[in-house]
């Protein structure tokens, strides 16, 4: 029997999949991917993802504003997110956070939009998917304060920081999302992070259509390739592929209350 996996972060609603979405879903199914979590980047995207979740049986929606789209966030958007969260199959708030690499909105705007959405997640008791790029220090400062109060599950998606940040995140009770870069020829500290973190605190993801694993780097990514990420984790952990998948899938089911 093919071990089951859940791709906990893929943008299947993006137009990169418009021409062959059903084939992409079939290929994922063929390698054992049994469910998908599709995060959103702004309000229009959130509506789109919620609608797609009504069409695709094993696709679940996360809603929210990516930091690159923080400038379009306002009171009306916040209340629409609150309403959208009531729709069936909305399982998380995300992806939200800080991005000082692209810096498409001023850092102060990004922080405010991030904090308002963290508050929304707490209020709704929905798990949170964090995007962070070149902003680890500010992200962790905000999350440390937030984690002081009772909070839902939280994952640092496509984790790419160093071991020190990973330890801090694990101490706060967070999960680490592992994606294609773990398979790269220069994975930096990621293998150390995966070796250090308990398997029970890892989630697997593709971030499709981005971050294709080796040897497909630079090409369009798709959820079937989450298998390559799980294989790499199994190798680092010295476990069989089947037991690795079993634990990763249990983690995802618990995290997203699927
Ligand atoms: Ni993403």
Coordinates of C-alpha atoms and ligand atoms in Angstrom, one line a residue:
X1 CA 0.0 0.0 0.0
X2 CA 1.3 3.5 -0.9
X3 CA 2.0 5.5 2.2
X4 CA -0.3 8.5 2.6
X5 CA 0.9 12.1 2.6
X6 CA -0.8 15.5 2.9
X7 CA 0.6 18.5 1.0
X8 CA 0.1 21.2 3.7
X9 CA 1.0 24.1 1.5
X10 CA 0.2 24.3 -2.2
X11 CA -1.3 27.1 -4.3
X12 CA -3.4 24.8 -6.5
X13 CA -5.8 27.7 -7.3
X14 CA -3.0 29.7 -9.1
X15 CA -3.4 30.0 -12.9
X16 CA -0.2 28.0 -13.4
X17 CA -2.5 25.0 -12.9
X18 CA -5.5 26.2 -15.0
X19 CA -4.7 24.0 -18.0
X20 CA -4.0 20.7 -16.3
X21 CA -5.4 20.9 -12.7
X22 CA -7.1 17.5 -12.9
X23 CA -3.9 15.8 -14.2
X24 CA -1.9 17.4 -11.4
X25 CA -4.5 16.1 -8.8
X26 CA -4.3 12.6 -10.4
X27 CA -0.5 12.5 -10.2
X28 CA -0.6 13.5 -6.6
X29 CA -3.2 10.8 -5.9
X30 CA -1.0 8.2 -7.7
X31 CA 1.9 8.8 -5.2
X32 CA -0.3 8.7 -2.1
X33 CA -1.2 12.4 -1.6
X34 CA -4.6 12.3 0.1
X35 CA -5.2 15.9 0.9
X36 CA -4.1 19.5 0.1
X37 CA -4.1 22.7 2.1
X38 CA -4.2 25.7 -0.2
X39 CA -3.2 29.0 1.4
X40 CA -4.2 32.4 0.2
X41 CA -2.4 35.7 -0.4
X42 CA -5.2 38.4 -0.4
X43 CA -8.9 38.7 -0.3
X44 CA -9.7 37.8 -4.0
X45 CA -7.4 34.8 -3.6
X46 CA -9.1 33.8 -0.3
X47 CA -12.5 33.8 -2.1
X48 CA -11.1 31.8 -4.9
X49 CA -9.5 29.2 -2.7
X50 CA -12.7 28.8 -0.6
X51 CA -14.6 28.2 -3.9
X52 CA -12.0 25.7 -5.2
X53 CA -12.4 23.8 -1.9
X54 CA -16.1 23.3 -2.7
X55 CA -15.1 21.7 -6.0
X56 CA -12.2 19.5 -5.0
X57 CA -13.1 17.0 -2.3
X58 CA -9.7 16.7 -0.6
X59 CA -8.6 20.3 -0.9
X60 CA -8.9 22.5 2.2
X61 CA -8.6 26.3 2.3
X62 CA -6.5 28.7 4.4
X63 CA -7.4 32.4 4.1
X64 CA -5.5 35.5 4.7
X65 CA -3.2 38.3 3.4
X66 CA 0.4 37.5 2.5
X67 CA 2.8 40.3 3.6
X68 CA 3.5 41.2 0.0
X69 CA -0.2 42.1 -0.3
X70 CA -0.5 43.8 3.1
X71 CA -1.1 47.2 1.5
X72 CA -4.6 46.1 0.3
X73 CA -5.7 45.0 3.8
X74 CA -8.3 47.1 5.6
X75 CA -11.2 46.9 8.1
X76 CA -13.6 45.6 5.4
X77 CA -11.1 42.9 4.4
X78 CA -10.7 41.8 8.0
X79 CA -14.5 41.4 8.4
X80 CA -14.8 39.5 5.2
X81 CA -12.0 37.2 6.3
X82 CA -14.0 36.6 9.5
X83 CA -17.1 35.7 7.5
X84 CA -15.1 33.5 5.0
X85 CA -13.7 31.6 7.9
X86 CA -17.3 30.3 8.6
X87 CA -17.4 28.6 5.2
X88 CA -16.9 24.8 5.1
X89 CA -13.4 23.5 4.6
X90 CA -11.6 26.7 5.8
X91 CA -9.1 25.1 8.1
X92 CA -6.5 27.9 8.8
X93 CA -5.4 31.5 8.6
X94 CA -2.5 31.9 6.1
X95 CA -0.2 32.7 4.7
X96 CA 0.5 35.6 6.9
X97 CA 3.8 37.1 8.2
X98 CA 6.6 39.4 7.2
X99 CA 8.6 39.7 4.0
X100 CA 11.5 42.1 4.0
X101 CA 13.0 40.5 0.8
X102 CA 10.4 41.9 -1.6
X103 CA 9.4 44.7 0.8
X104 CA 6.3 45.4 -1.2
X105 CA 4.6 47.1 1.8
X106 CA 6.4 49.2 4.5
X107 CA 7.5 47.0 7.4
X108 CA 5.1 48.9 9.8
X109 CA 2.1 48.1 7.6
X110 CA 3.2 44.5 7.3
X111 CA 3.5 44.2 11.1
X112 CA 0.1 45.7 11.7
X113 CA -1.6 43.4 9.1
X114 CA 0.3 40.4 10.5
X115 CA -0.8 41.1 14.1
X116 CA -4.4 41.7 13.2
X117 CA -4.6 38.4 11.4
X118 CA -2.9 36.6 14.4
X119 CA -5.6 38.1 16.6
X120 CA -8.2 36.8 14.2
X121 CA -6.7 33.3 14.3
X122 CA -6.8 33.3 18.1
X123 CA -10.4 34.6 18.1
X124 CA -11.5 31.9 15.7
X125 CA -9.1 29.3 17.2
X126 CA -7.8 28.4 13.7
X127 CA -4.3 27.2 13.0
X128 CA -1.8 29.7 11.4
X129 CA 0.5 29.4 8.4
X130 CA 3.4 31.8 8.6
X131 CA 5.4 33.2 5.7
X132 CA 8.7 34.8 6.6
X133 CA 11.5 36.0 4.4
X134 CA 14.5 38.0 5.5
X135 CA 12.5 39.0 8.6
X136 CA 13.1 36.2 11.1
X137 CA 13.9 38.5 14.0
X138 CA 10.8 40.7 13.8
X139 CA 8.6 37.6 13.0
X140 CA 9.9 35.8 16.1
X141 CA 9.5 38.9 18.3
X142 CA 5.8 39.2 17.3
X143 CA 5.2 35.5 17.6
X144 CA 6.8 35.3 21.0
X145 CA 4.4 37.9 22.4
X146 CA 1.5 36.1 20.7
X147 CA 2.5 32.7 22.0
X148 CA 2.3 34.1 25.6
X149 CA -1.4 33.6 25.5
X150 CA -3.3 30.5 24.6
X151 CA -3.0 30.1 20.9
X152 CA -3.9 27.7 18.1
X153 CA -1.3 25.6 16.2
X154 CA 1.2 27.5 14.1
X155 CA 3.6 26.5 11.4
X156 CA 6.6 28.4 10.0
X157 CA 6.0 27.4 6.4
X158 CA 8.9 26.5 4.0
X159 CA 11.2 26.9 7.0
X160 CA 14.5 28.4 5.7
X161 CA 16.1 30.0 8.8
X162 CA 19.0 28.6 10.9
X163 CA 19.0 26.1 13.7
X164 CA 18.8 28.8 16.4
X165 CA 15.5 30.1 15.0
X166 CA 14.2 26.6 14.7
X167 CA 15.0 25.9 18.3
X168 CA 13.2 29.1 19.4
X169 CA 10.2 28.1 17.3
X170 CA 10.1 24.6 18.7
X171 CA 10.4 25.9 22.2
X172 CA 7.3 28.1 21.6
X173 CA 5.4 25.0 20.5
X174 CA 5.4 25.8 16.8
X175 CA 5.7 23.4 13.8
X176 CA 8.2 23.6 11.0
X177 CA 7.0 23.2 7.4
X178 CA 9.6 21.5 5.2
X179 CA 9.6 21.9 1.5
X180 CA 11.8 21.4 -1.7
X181 CA 14.9 23.3 -0.5
X182 CA 15.7 20.3 1.9
X183 CA 16.6 18.4 -1.3
X184 CA 18.8 21.1 -2.8
X185 CA 22.5 20.6 -3.3
X186 CA 23.2 23.5 -0.9
X187 CA 20.4 23.1 1.7
X188 CA 22.3 25.3 4.2
X189 CA 21.3 24.4 7.8
X190 CA 18.1 22.7 6.8
X191 CA 19.4 19.1 7.3
X192 CA 20.5 20.0 10.8
X193 CA 17.1 21.6 11.5
X194 CA 15.3 18.4 10.3
X195 CA 17.7 16.2 12.3
X196 CA 17.2 18.2 15.4
X197 CA 13.4 18.7 15.3
X198 CA 11.1 15.9 16.6
X199 CA 9.4 14.3 13.6
X200 CA 6.1 15.0 15.5
X201 CA 6.7 18.7 14.9
X202 CA 7.3 18.6 11.2
X203 CA 4.8 19.2 8.3
X204 CA 5.6 18.5 4.7
X205 CA 4.6 20.8 1.8
X206 CA 5.5 21.7 -1.7
X207 CA 4.6 25.4 -1.9
X208 CA 3.6 24.5 -5.5
X209 CA 4.0 26.0 -8.1
X210 CA 7.2 27.3 -6.4
X211 CA 10.2 25.6 -4.8
X212 CA 10.5 22.5 -7.0
X213 CA 12.7 19.9 -5.3
X214 CA 15.9 18.6 -6.8
X215 CA 16.3 17.5 -9.7
X216 CA 13.3 19.6 -10.9
X217 CA 14.5 22.9 -9.4
X218 CA 13.4 25.9 -11.5
X219 CA 10.5 24.0 -13.1
X220 CA 6.8 24.3 -12.0
X221 CA 6.3 22.4 -8.8
X222 CA 3.2 20.2 -8.1
X223 CA 1.9 18.3 -5.0
X224 CA 3.1 14.9 -6.2
X225 CA 6.6 16.1 -5.5
X226 CA 5.9 16.3 -1.8
X227 CA 7.0 12.7 -1.9
X228 CA 10.6 13.8 -2.6
X229 CA 10.5 16.0 0.5
X230 CA 9.2 13.2 2.7
X231 CA 11.9 10.8 1.3
X232 CA 14.6 13.3 2.2
X233 CA 13.2 13.7 5.7
X234 CA 13.1 9.9 6.1
X235 CA 16.7 9.7 5.0
X236 CA 17.9 12.3 7.5
X237 CA 15.9 10.8 10.3
X238 CA 17.1 7.2 9.4
X239 CA 13.5 6.0 9.3
X240 CA 11.6 4.1 6.6
X241 CA 9.6 6.1 4.1
X242 CA 6.4 4.4 5.4
X243 CA 6.9 5.3 9.1
X244 CA 7.9 8.9 8.2
X245 CA 4.8 9.4 6.1
X246 CA 2.6 7.9 8.8
X247 CA 3.9 10.4 11.4
X248 CA 3.8 13.4 9.0
X249 CA 0.2 12.6 8.0
X250 CA -0.8 12.2 11.7
X251 CA 0.8 15.6 12.4
X252 CA -1.1 17.3 9.5
X253 CA -4.5 15.8 10.5
X254 CA -4.0 17.0 14.1
X255 CA -2.7 20.4 13.1
X256 CA -5.5 21.3 10.7
X257 CA -8.2 19.3 12.6
X258 CA -9.0 17.5 9.3
Ligands
LIG1 NI1 3.0 29.8 -0.4

